[in-house]
Amino acid sequence: MTSLTELDEITYGMKNMSMRNKTSIFCFARMNPPHQGHGKLIAAMLGIQKSLKKQGADADVHILLQ
C-alpha cells in the first residue's frame, strides 16, 4: 500500500514533467523469424526520427514486438 506522503511525492514529480513538443514514433511488429526486411523497417523508423529532428522536433522511436 502506498502512503499519502509517497503519493504526494509522485504527484509533485509529475507536475514538473513536460511533454510539450515531444513526438513518439510507434511501430507494432512481429519479427519472427528475423530477416532483412526487419532491418529495413528499423532503418526507416530511424530515418523518420532523423527527419523530424532536422525540423526541430524531439522524437523517440518505439518498436513494440509481439
PDB file of N, CA and C in Angstrom:
ATOM      1  N   MET A   1       0.842  -1.179   0.000  1.00  0.00           N
ATOM      2  CA  MET A   1       0.000   0.000   0.000  1.00  0.00           C
ATOM      3  C   MET A   1       0.890   1.246   0.000  1.00  0.00           C
ATOM      4  N   THR A   2       0.547   2.189  -0.840  1.00  0.00           N
ATOM      5  CA  THR A   2       1.318   3.421  -0.939  1.00  0.00           C
ATOM      6  C   THR A   2       0.783   4.447   0.050  1.00  0.00           C
ATOM      7  N   SER A   3       1.683   5.093   0.766  1.00  0.00           N
ATOM      8  CA  SER A   3       1.258   6.091   1.747  1.00  0.00           C
ATOM      9  C   SER A   3       0.935   7.415   1.050  1.00  0.00           C
ATOM     10  N   LEU A   4       0.229   8.279   1.754  1.00  0.00           N
ATOM     11  CA  LEU A   4      -0.118   9.582   1.193  1.00  0.00           C
ATOM     12  C   LEU A   4       1.120  10.422   0.915  1.00  0.00           C
ATOM     13  N   THR A   5       2.141  10.288   1.736  1.00  0.00           N
ATOM     14  CA  THR A   5       3.381  11.025   1.521  1.00  0.00           C
ATOM     15  C   THR A   5       4.033  10.598   0.214  1.00  0.00           C
ATOM     16  N   GLU A   6       4.056   9.293  -0.038  1.00  0.00           N
ATOM     17  CA  GLU A   6       4.622   8.790  -1.289  1.00  0.00           C
ATOM     18  C   GLU A   6       3.812   9.262  -2.484  1.00  0.00           C
ATOM     19  N   LEU A   7       2.481   9.266  -2.355  1.00  0.00           N
ATOM     20  CA  LEU A   7       1.633   9.755  -3.443  1.00  0.00           C
ATOM     21  C   LEU A   7       1.862  11.233  -3.704  1.00  0.00           C
ATOM     22  N   ASP A   8       2.048  12.011  -2.645  1.00  0.00           N
ATOM     23  CA  ASP A   8       2.330  13.437  -2.802  1.00  0.00           C
ATOM     24  C   ASP A   8       3.646  13.645  -3.549  1.00  0.00           C
ATOM     25  N   GLU A   9       4.657  12.844  -3.228  1.00  0.00           N
ATOM     26  CA  GLU A   9       5.947  12.955  -3.907  1.00  0.00           C
ATOM     27  C   GLU A   9       5.824  12.594  -5.383  1.00  0.00           C
ATOM     28  N   ILE A  10       5.063  11.550  -5.675  1.00  0.00           N
ATOM     29  CA  ILE A  10       4.856  11.143  -7.067  1.00  0.00           C
ATOM     30  C   ILE A  10       4.095  12.226  -7.828  1.00  0.00           C
ATOM     31  N   THR A  11       3.043  12.746  -7.221  1.00  0.00           N
ATOM     32  CA  THR A  11       2.245  13.788  -7.860  1.00  0.00           C
ATOM     33  C   THR A  11       3.086  15.034  -8.101  1.00  0.00           C
ATOM     34  N   TYR A  12       3.900  15.422  -7.135  1.00  0.00           N
ATOM     35  CA  TYR A  12       4.765  16.586  -7.303  1.00  0.00           C
ATOM     36  C   TYR A  12       5.744  16.372  -8.457  1.00  0.00           C
ATOM     37  N   GLY A  13       6.308  15.186  -8.526  1.00  0.00           N
ATOM     38  CA  GLY A  13       7.232  14.874  -9.611  1.00  0.00           C
ATOM     39  C   GLY A  13       6.557  14.931 -10.967  1.00  0.00           C
ATOM     40  N   MET A  14       5.313  14.499 -11.037  1.00  0.00           N
ATOM     41  CA  MET A  14       4.581  14.513 -12.309  1.00  0.00           C
ATOM     42  C   MET A  14       4.248  15.931 -12.745  1.00  0.00           C
ATOM     43  N   LYS A  15       4.057  16.839 -11.808  1.00  0.00           N
ATOM     44  CA  LYS A  15       3.761  18.238 -12.146  1.00  0.00           C
ATOM     45  C   LYS A  15       4.924  18.879 -12.878  1.00  0.00           C
ATOM     46  N   ASN A  16       6.128  18.421 -12.580  1.00  0.00           N
ATOM     47  CA  ASN A  16       7.311  19.006 -13.198  1.00  0.00           C
ATOM     48  C   ASN A  16       7.653  18.369 -14.545  1.00  0.00           C
ATOM     49  N   MET A  17       6.892  17.366 -14.944  1.00  0.00           N
ATOM     50  CA  MET A  17       7.150  16.708 -16.223  1.00  0.00           C
ATOM     51  C   MET A  17       6.556  17.555 -17.344  1.00  0.00           C
ATOM     52  N   SER A  18       7.281  17.671 -18.407  1.00  0.00           N
ATOM     53  CA  SER A  18       6.806  18.426 -19.552  1.00  0.00           C
ATOM     54  C   SER A  18       6.806  17.524 -20.778  1.00  0.00           C
ATOM     55  N   MET A  19       5.687  17.435 -21.446  1.00  0.00           N
ATOM     56  CA  MET A  19       5.585  16.607 -22.635  1.00  0.00           C
ATOM     57  C   MET A  19       5.396  17.469 -23.886  1.00  0.00           C
ATOM     58  N   ARG A  20       5.569  18.757 -23.758  1.00  0.00           N
ATOM     59  CA  ARG A  20       5.410  19.638 -24.912  1.00  0.00           C
ATOM     60  C   ARG A  20       6.475  19.359 -25.952  1.00  0.00           C
ATOM     61  N   ASN A  21       6.076  19.457 -27.197  1.00  0.00           N
ATOM     62  CA  ASN A  21       6.989  19.303 -28.327  1.00  0.00           C
ATOM     63  C   ASN A  21       7.707  17.961 -28.329  1.00  0.00           C
ATOM     64  N   LYS A  22       7.047  16.944 -27.856  1.00  0.00           N
ATOM     65  CA  LYS A  22       7.618  15.593 -27.834  1.00  0.00           C
ATOM     66  C   LYS A  22       6.835  14.728 -28.811  1.00  0.00           C
ATOM     67  N   THR A  23       7.547  14.028 -29.684  1.00  0.00           N
ATOM     68  CA  THR A  23       6.922  13.162 -30.669  1.00  0.00           C
ATOM     69  C   THR A  23       7.392  11.733 -30.445  1.00  0.00           C
ATOM     70  N   SER A  24       6.458  10.796 -30.502  1.00  0.00           N
ATOM     71  CA  SER A  24       6.793   9.380 -30.409  1.00  0.00           C
ATOM     72  C   SER A  24       6.380   8.706 -31.703  1.00  0.00           C
ATOM     73  N   ILE A  25       7.277   7.878 -32.230  1.00  0.00           N
ATOM     74  CA  ILE A  25       7.023   7.130 -33.449  1.00  0.00           C
ATOM     75  C   ILE A  25       6.892   5.670 -33.036  1.00  0.00           C
ATOM     76  N   PHE A  26       5.705   5.088 -33.247  1.00  0.00           N
ATOM     77  CA  PHE A  26       5.439   3.724 -32.823  1.00  0.00           C
ATOM     78  C   PHE A  26       5.352   2.786 -34.015  1.00  0.00           C
ATOM     79  N   CYS A  27       5.813   1.582 -33.801  1.00  0.00           N
ATOM     80  CA  CYS A  27       5.663   0.514 -34.782  1.00  0.00           C
ATOM     81  C   CYS A  27       5.374  -0.763 -34.008  1.00  0.00           C
ATOM     82  N   PHE A  28       4.307  -1.439 -34.398  1.00  0.00           N
ATOM     83  CA  PHE A  28       3.970  -2.721 -33.801  1.00  0.00           C
ATOM     84  C   PHE A  28       4.385  -3.795 -34.798  1.00  0.00           C
ATOM     85  N   ALA A  29       5.217  -4.743 -34.367  1.00  0.00           N
ATOM     86  CA  ALA A  29       5.773  -5.707 -35.308  1.00  0.00           C
ATOM     87  C   ALA A  29       5.847  -7.111 -34.712  1.00  0.00           C
ATOM     88  N   ARG A  30       5.774  -8.076 -35.617  1.00  0.00           N
ATOM     89  CA  ARG A  30       6.014  -9.468 -35.258  1.00  0.00           C
ATOM     90  C   ARG A  30       7.253  -9.877 -36.059  1.00  0.00           C
ATOM     91  N   MET A  31       8.371  -9.950 -35.399  1.00  0.00           N
ATOM     92  CA  MET A  31       9.646 -10.195 -36.078  1.00  0.00           C
ATOM     93  C   MET A  31      10.134 -11.612 -35.804  1.00  0.00           C
ATOM     94  N   ASN A  32       9.354 -12.559 -36.281  1.00  0.00           N
ATOM     95  CA  ASN A  32       9.711 -13.951 -36.081  1.00  0.00           C
ATOM     96  C   ASN A  32       9.327 -14.729 -37.322  1.00  0.00           C
ATOM     97  N   PRO A  33      10.257 -15.296 -38.050  1.00  0.00           N
ATOM     98  CA  PRO A  33      11.698 -15.288 -37.858  1.00  0.00           C
ATOM     99  C   PRO A  33      12.314 -13.979 -38.339  1.00  0.00           C
ATOM    100  N   PRO A  34      13.422 -13.585 -37.762  1.00  0.00           N
ATOM    101  CA  PRO A  34      14.066 -12.338 -38.173  1.00  0.00           C
ATOM    102  C   PRO A  34      14.600 -12.450 -39.606  1.00  0.00           C
ATOM    103  N   HIS A  35      14.504 -11.345 -40.349  1.00  0.00           N
ATOM    104  CA  HIS A  35      15.049 -11.310 -41.706  1.00  0.00           C
ATOM    105  C   HIS A  35      15.425  -9.881 -42.077  1.00  0.00           C
ATOM    106  N   GLN A  36      15.964  -9.687 -43.290  1.00  0.00           N
ATOM    107  CA  GLN A  36      16.488  -8.386 -43.718  1.00  0.00           C
ATOM    108  C   GLN A  36      15.417  -7.295 -43.725  1.00  0.00           C
ATOM    109  N   GLY A  37      14.179  -7.650 -43.988  1.00  0.00           N
ATOM    110  CA  GLY A  37      13.097  -6.665 -44.007  1.00  0.00           C
ATOM    111  C   GLY A  37      12.921  -5.970 -42.672  1.00  0.00           C
ATOM    112  N   HIS A  38      13.218  -6.675 -41.596  1.00  0.00           N
ATOM    113  CA  HIS A  38      13.102  -6.071 -40.267  1.00  0.00           C
ATOM    114  C   HIS A  38      14.152  -4.970 -40.088  1.00  0.00           C
ATOM    115  N   GLY A  39      15.337  -5.211 -40.618  1.00  0.00           N
ATOM    116  CA  GLY A  39      16.381  -4.183 -40.574  1.00  0.00           C
ATOM    117  C   GLY A  39      15.963  -2.950 -41.358  1.00  0.00           C
ATOM    118  N   LYS A  40      15.292  -3.165 -42.492  1.00  0.00           N
ATOM    119  CA  LYS A  40      14.802  -2.043 -43.306  1.00  0.00           C
ATOM    120  C   LYS A  40      13.733  -1.256 -42.556  1.00  0.00           C
ATOM    121  N   LEU A  41      12.875  -1.963 -41.820  1.00  0.00           N
ATOM    122  CA  LEU A  41      11.851  -1.292 -41.017  1.00  0.00           C
ATOM    123  C   LEU A  41      12.495  -0.420 -39.948  1.00  0.00           C
ATOM    124  N   ILE A  42      13.479  -0.967 -39.249  1.00  0.00           N
ATOM    125  CA  ILE A  42      14.174  -0.211 -38.205  1.00  0.00           C
ATOM    126  C   ILE A  42      14.894   0.987 -38.811  1.00  0.00           C
ATOM    127  N   ALA A  43      15.545   0.797 -39.944  1.00  0.00           N
ATOM    128  CA  ALA A  43      16.231   1.906 -40.615  1.00  0.00           C
ATOM    129  C   ALA A  43      15.242   2.985 -41.032  1.00  0.00           C
ATOM    130  N   ALA A  44      14.059   2.590 -41.507  1.00  0.00           N
ATOM    131  CA  ALA A  44      13.038   3.564 -41.906  1.00  0.00           C
ATOM    132  C   ALA A  44      12.552   4.360 -40.694  1.00  0.00           C
ATOM    133  N   MET A  45      12.343   3.685 -39.573  1.00  0.00           N
ATOM    134  CA  MET A  45      11.897   4.373 -38.355  1.00  0.00           C
ATOM    135  C   MET A  45      12.949   5.384 -37.896  1.00  0.00           C
ATOM    136  N   LEU A  46      14.212   4.996 -37.941  1.00  0.00           N
ATOM    137  CA  LEU A  46      15.284   5.907 -37.546  1.00  0.00           C
ATOM    138  C   LEU A  46      15.406   7.060 -38.541  1.00  0.00           C
ATOM    139  N   GLY A  47      15.117   6.800 -39.821  1.00  0.00           N
ATOM    140  CA  GLY A  47      15.124   7.859 -40.824  1.00  0.00           C
ATOM    141  C   GLY A  47      14.037   8.890 -40.563  1.00  0.00           C
ATOM    142  N   ILE A  48      12.861   8.422 -40.155  1.00  0.00           N
ATOM    143  CA  ILE A  48      11.764   9.338 -39.798  1.00  0.00           C
ATOM    144  C   ILE A  48      12.172  10.177 -38.597  1.00  0.00           C
ATOM    145  N   GLN A  49      12.792   9.532 -37.614  1.00  0.00           N
ATOM    146  CA  GLN A  49      13.246  10.250 -36.420  1.00  0.00           C
ATOM    147  C   GLN A  49      14.259  11.333 -36.799  1.00  0.00           C
ATOM    148  N   LYS A  50      15.205  10.983 -37.643  1.00  0.00           N
ATOM    149  CA  LYS A  50      16.235  11.936 -38.068  1.00  0.00           C
ATOM    150  C   LYS A  50      15.611  13.111 -38.817  1.00  0.00           C
ATOM    151  N   SER A  51      14.645  12.822 -39.671  1.00  0.00           N
ATOM    152  CA  SER A  51      13.961  13.869 -40.425  1.00  0.00           C
ATOM    153  C   SER A  51      13.216  14.826 -39.489  1.00  0.00           C
ATOM    154  N   LEU A  52      12.542  14.263 -38.493  1.00  0.00           N
ATOM    155  CA  LEU A  52      11.819  15.099 -37.534  1.00  0.00           C
ATOM    156  C   LEU A  52      12.776  15.937 -36.700  1.00  0.00           C
ATOM    157  N   LYS A  53      13.916  15.366 -36.334  1.00  0.00           N
ATOM    158  CA  LYS A  53      14.898  16.120 -35.551  1.00  0.00           C
ATOM    159  C   LYS A  53      15.474  17.285 -36.355  1.00  0.00           C
ATOM    160  N   LYS A  54      15.636  17.094 -37.678  1.00  0.00           N
ATOM    161  CA  LYS A  54      16.103  18.190 -38.527  1.00  0.00           C
ATOM    162  C   LYS A  54      15.103  19.337 -38.547  1.00  0.00           C
ATOM    163  N   GLN A  55      13.818  19.013 -38.367  1.00  0.00           N
ATOM    164  CA  GLN A  55      12.759  20.018 -38.346  1.00  0.00           C
ATOM    165  C   GLN A  55      12.594  20.628 -36.954  1.00  0.00           C
ATOM    166  N   GLY A  56      13.392  20.172 -36.012  1.00  0.00           N
ATOM    167  CA  GLY A  56      13.360  20.740 -34.666  1.00  0.00           C
ATOM    168  C   GLY A  56      12.484  19.989 -33.681  1.00  0.00           C
ATOM    169  N   ALA A  57      11.923  18.859 -34.090  1.00  0.00           N
ATOM    170  CA  ALA A  57      11.073  18.082 -33.185  1.00  0.00           C
ATOM    171  C   ALA A  57      11.939  17.107 -32.378  1.00  0.00           C
ATOM    172  N   ASP A  58      11.564  16.908 -31.137  1.00  0.00           N
ATOM    173  CA  ASP A  58      12.234  15.935 -30.284  1.00  0.00           C
ATOM    174  C   ASP A  58      11.461  14.629 -30.422  1.00  0.00           C
ATOM    175  N   ALA A  59      12.016  13.654 -31.132  1.00  0.00           N
ATOM    176  CA  ALA A  59      11.292  12.435 -31.451  1.00  0.00           C
ATOM    177  C   ALA A  59      11.991  11.196 -30.883  1.00  0.00           C
ATOM    178  N   ASP A  60      11.175  10.265 -30.402  1.00  0.00           N
ATOM    179  CA  ASP A  60      11.649   8.976 -29.910  1.00  0.00           C
ATOM    180  C   ASP A  60      11.025   7.869 -30.740  1.00  0.00           C
ATOM    181  N   VAL A  61      11.774   6.799 -30.959  1.00  0.00           N
ATOM    182  CA  VAL A  61      11.282   5.646 -31.713  1.00  0.00           C
ATOM    183  C   VAL A  61      10.951   4.531 -30.718  1.00  0.00           C
ATOM    184  N   HIS A  62       9.779   3.918 -30.914  1.00  0.00           N
ATOM    185  CA  HIS A  62       9.345   2.791 -30.075  1.00  0.00           C
ATOM    186  C   HIS A  62       8.922   1.669 -31.004  1.00  0.00           C
ATOM    187  N   ILE A  63       9.601   0.534 -30.947  1.00  0.00           N
ATOM    188  CA  ILE A  63       9.231  -0.629 -31.720  1.00  0.00           C
ATOM    189  C   ILE A  63       8.751  -1.691 -30.738  1.00  0.00           C
ATOM    190  N   LEU A  64       7.481  -1.999 -30.798  1.00  0.00           N
ATOM    191  CA  LEU A  64       6.874  -2.945 -29.876  1.00  0.00           C
ATOM    192  C   LEU A  64       6.745  -4.295 -30.568  1.00  0.00           C
ATOM    193  N   LEU A  65       7.373  -5.286 -29.986  1.00  0.00           N
ATOM    194  CA  LEU A  65       7.381  -6.623 -30.582  1.00  0.00           C
ATOM    195  C   LEU A  65       6.311  -7.499 -29.970  1.00  0.00           C
ATOM    196  N   GLN A  66       5.750  -8.352 -30.826  1.00  0.00           N
ATOM    197  CA  GLN A  66       4.726  -9.273 -30.379  1.00  0.00           C
ATOM    198  C   GLN A  66       5.366 -10.501 -29.779  1.00  0.00           C
TER     199      GLN A  66
END
